[in-house]
Amino acid sequence: DAGITQSPRHKVTETGTPVTLRCHQTENHRYMYWYRQDPGHGLRLIHYSYGVKDTDKGEVSDGYSVSRSKTEDFLLTLESATSSQTSVYFCAISAGSSGYQETQYFGPGTRLLVL
Amino acid sequence: SQQGEEDPQALSIQEGENATMNCSYKTSINNLQWYRQNSGRGLVHLILIRSNEREKHSGRLRVTLDTSKKSSSLLITASRAADTASYFCATDDNAGNMLTFGGGTRLMVKP
């Protein structure tokens, strides 16, 4: 497995509370991604980063923010969790190249339940 | 919206049979990738085919790409119970910054 860890692996929280998920890589890859996976929707991109402090929105970014202060860490924050954000969250990394996507390597996922 | 759409959504076969999954997409791509996901796990990359390639092989996997029809197929030959998983196609956007995944095909291989 590529050197990607996610923490926590499971979390139960209440509506309205802030939640931060962490993705850590040891591969020194340039690109990092946060996806959510829900039944019937496949994987949907939330945010991605193409370098330290360089981030951009994905398909379903509302209600989420990200930060990348170091190459190895990419944080996903739910400012005020809602029940619709109950999901499985996956982090992925990619070496990336200018102009096209290479293989992405996925972390083990974080199961988030918002009550 | 999903760039790639897999067909069928679910497939059940006997061990030893071949499994074929299809993916259709909407816009021009640089490459198309296939991933596998075992239950409760992250996705694992299987194969990447570039837009100027028509067919690619990797072990028991065969992928075809028809850019004129905006479609791809993944063939798993001589399937095994261990091939039971969900399979996703993914395409990149024109800028190459991200992948868009389809909804997946759930494959069950019965022993």
XYZ file of C-alpha atoms in Angstrom:
226
model
C 0.000 0.000 0.000
C 1.097 3.538 -0.725
C 2.081 5.444 2.401
C -1.245 7.090 3.098
C -2.936 7.188 6.460
C -6.199 8.765 7.483
C -7.266 9.732 10.956
C -9.556 9.137 12.597
C -10.790 5.967 10.917
C -14.214 6.222 12.519
C -15.980 9.187 14.051
C -19.415 9.859 15.465
C -20.321 13.474 16.015
C -23.332 15.654 16.535
C -24.929 18.112 14.150
C -23.380 21.550 14.386
C -19.993 20.487 15.704
C -16.764 21.083 13.782
C -14.903 18.038 12.502
C -11.405 17.763 11.052
C -10.154 14.762 9.146
C -6.470 14.292 8.496
C -4.665 12.705 5.585
C -0.960 12.019 5.878
C 1.331 10.762 3.106
C 4.920 9.650 3.091
C 5.315 9.576 -0.719
C 6.074 13.284 -1.228
C 3.393 13.395 -3.930
C 2.316 16.777 -5.224
C -1.428 16.183 -5.502
C -3.783 15.300 -2.677
C -7.534 14.804 -2.858
C -10.532 14.425 -0.606
C -13.510 12.387 -1.832
C -16.728 11.290 -0.264
C -18.430 8.028 -1.159
C -22.147 7.536 -0.774
C -24.441 4.769 -2.012
C -25.722 5.583 -5.473
C -23.200 8.379 -6.060
C -19.849 6.684 -6.371
C -16.906 8.853 -5.409
C -17.288 12.602 -5.568
C -14.422 15.040 -5.287
C -14.683 17.558 -2.452
C -11.419 19.497 -2.684
C -7.957 18.883 -3.984
C -4.497 20.346 -3.548
C -1.750 20.717 -6.124
C 0.882 21.968 -3.711
C 1.464 23.492 -0.312
C -1.191 26.157 0.259
C -2.569 25.519 -3.249
C -6.074 24.114 -3.172
C -9.158 24.131 -5.339
C -12.784 23.070 -5.149
C -14.213 19.859 -6.461
C -17.733 18.820 -7.320
C -19.206 18.882 -3.801
C -17.228 21.494 -1.850
C -20.077 23.302 -0.050
C -19.772 22.927 3.717
C -16.143 21.804 3.537
C -12.794 23.572 3.769
C -9.273 22.268 3.404
C -5.768 23.244 4.297
C -2.342 22.060 3.289
C 0.509 23.649 5.202
C 2.956 20.813 4.564
C 3.463 18.516 1.600
C 2.579 15.465 3.666
C -0.644 16.647 5.333
C -4.031 17.550 3.887
C -6.802 18.454 6.301
C -10.519 18.391 5.592
C -12.739 20.433 7.903
C -16.472 20.342 8.266
C -17.105 23.705 9.900
C -20.534 22.728 11.216
C -21.368 19.105 10.534
C -24.772 18.198 9.142
C -26.452 14.811 8.788
C -26.027 15.038 5.002
C -22.273 14.871 5.564
C -22.546 11.364 6.974
C -20.387 9.448 4.548
C -17.152 7.593 3.986
C -14.307 9.981 3.236
C -11.300 8.936 1.214
C -8.038 10.718 0.770
C -5.974 10.075 -2.339
C -2.591 11.161 -3.618
C -1.025 11.418 -7.029
C 2.385 12.296 -8.318
C 0.612 14.201 -11.052
C 1.963 15.705 -14.194
C 1.259 18.918 -15.947
C -1.904 18.570 -17.955
C -3.074 15.065 -17.160
C -3.808 12.721 -14.302
C -1.700 9.779 -13.337
C -2.580 6.957 -10.963
C -4.207 7.941 -7.706
C -3.457 6.029 -4.513
C -6.152 5.872 -1.893
C -6.134 5.821 1.859
C -8.232 3.383 3.917
C -11.107 5.814 4.453
C -12.807 7.505 7.387
C -16.375 6.607 8.312
C -18.160 9.671 9.630
C -21.586 9.552 11.243
C -23.289 12.843 12.032
C -26.201 12.444 14.426
C -22.537 14.951 -12.262
C -20.583 11.858 -13.161
C -18.331 11.913 -16.180
C -18.188 8.131 -16.330
C -21.110 5.752 -16.086
C -20.570 2.029 -15.651
C -22.791 -0.659 -17.030
C -24.068 -2.958 -15.656
C -24.494 -1.702 -12.115
C -24.243 -5.253 -10.819
C -22.946 -8.486 -12.308
C -22.988 -12.016 -10.904
C -21.006 -14.797 -12.561
C -19.515 -18.185 -11.773
C -15.844 -18.680 -11.087
C -13.947 -19.288 -14.317
C -16.272 -17.178 -16.450
C -15.285 -13.866 -17.994
C -16.657 -10.581 -16.685
C -17.149 -7.537 -18.875
C -17.893 -4.070 -17.561
C -18.491 -0.989 -19.643
C -17.920 2.689 -19.039
C -19.259 5.629 -21.001
C -18.161 9.214 -20.595
C -19.226 12.579 -21.917
C -16.308 14.866 -22.704
C -12.865 14.500 -24.232
C -10.243 12.922 -22.013
C -6.503 12.531 -21.700
C -6.746 9.104 -20.136
C -9.167 6.669 -18.559
C -8.444 4.578 -15.504
C -10.054 1.561 -13.857
C -10.034 0.967 -10.117
C -11.190 -1.860 -7.865
C -12.671 -1.504 -4.406
C -13.083 -4.385 -2.030
C -15.790 -4.004 0.574
C -14.825 -1.529 3.275
C -11.502 -0.664 1.673
C -10.005 2.133 -0.388
C -9.776 2.025 -4.165
C -6.886 0.275 -5.846
C -5.647 1.271 -9.275
C -5.868 -1.455 -11.924
C -4.958 0.015 -15.258
C -4.626 3.316 -17.134
C -5.232 3.713 -20.838
C -4.326 6.897 -22.664
C -6.553 8.547 -25.224
C -4.238 7.528 -28.079
C -4.338 3.854 -27.065
C -7.055 1.424 -28.113
C -6.311 -1.643 -26.013
C -4.211 -2.532 -23.023
C -3.554 -5.741 -21.106
C -2.445 -6.425 -17.562
C -2.496 -10.051 -16.433
C -6.113 -11.231 -16.671
C -7.340 -7.703 -17.381
C -8.032 -6.317 -20.820
C -9.153 -2.734 -21.307
C -10.360 -1.187 -24.533
C -10.988 2.447 -25.306
C -13.083 3.846 -28.134
C -12.783 7.625 -28.085
C -15.179 8.022 -31.008
C -17.909 6.380 -28.924
C -16.601 7.788 -25.655
C -16.618 4.349 -24.107
C -14.320 1.825 -22.491
C -14.651 -1.770 -21.411
C -12.890 -3.823 -18.767
C -12.681 -7.565 -19.304
C -11.602 -9.882 -16.501
C -10.840 -13.326 -17.845
C -11.100 -16.591 -15.909
C -12.631 -14.831 -12.920
C -11.926 -15.917 -9.365
C -13.890 -15.482 -6.162
C -11.221 -12.985 -5.095
C -12.278 -10.735 -7.991
C -15.504 -10.008 -6.133
C -15.438 -6.224 -5.691
C -16.759 -2.976 -7.113
C -15.071 -1.666 -10.230
C -14.934 2.017 -11.147
C -13.852 3.873 -14.226
C -12.400 7.348 -13.874
C -11.633 10.019 -16.419
C -9.601 13.160 -16.106
C -10.763 16.656 -16.927
C -9.243 18.627 -19.784
C -6.887 20.466 -17.441
C -5.738 17.171 -15.958
C -6.195 18.329 -12.388
C -8.739 15.798 -11.220
C -10.450 12.502 -11.893
C -14.185 11.980 -12.101
C -15.428 8.557 -11.083
C -18.449 6.658 -12.287
C -20.924 4.946 -10.000
C -19.242 1.560 -10.300
C -20.117 -2.015 -11.207
C -20.543 -4.478 -8.345
C -19.103 -7.813 -9.421
C -19.831 -11.010 -7.552
C -17.939 -14.141 -8.529
C -19.493 -17.280 -7.097
C -17.217 -20.215 -6.251
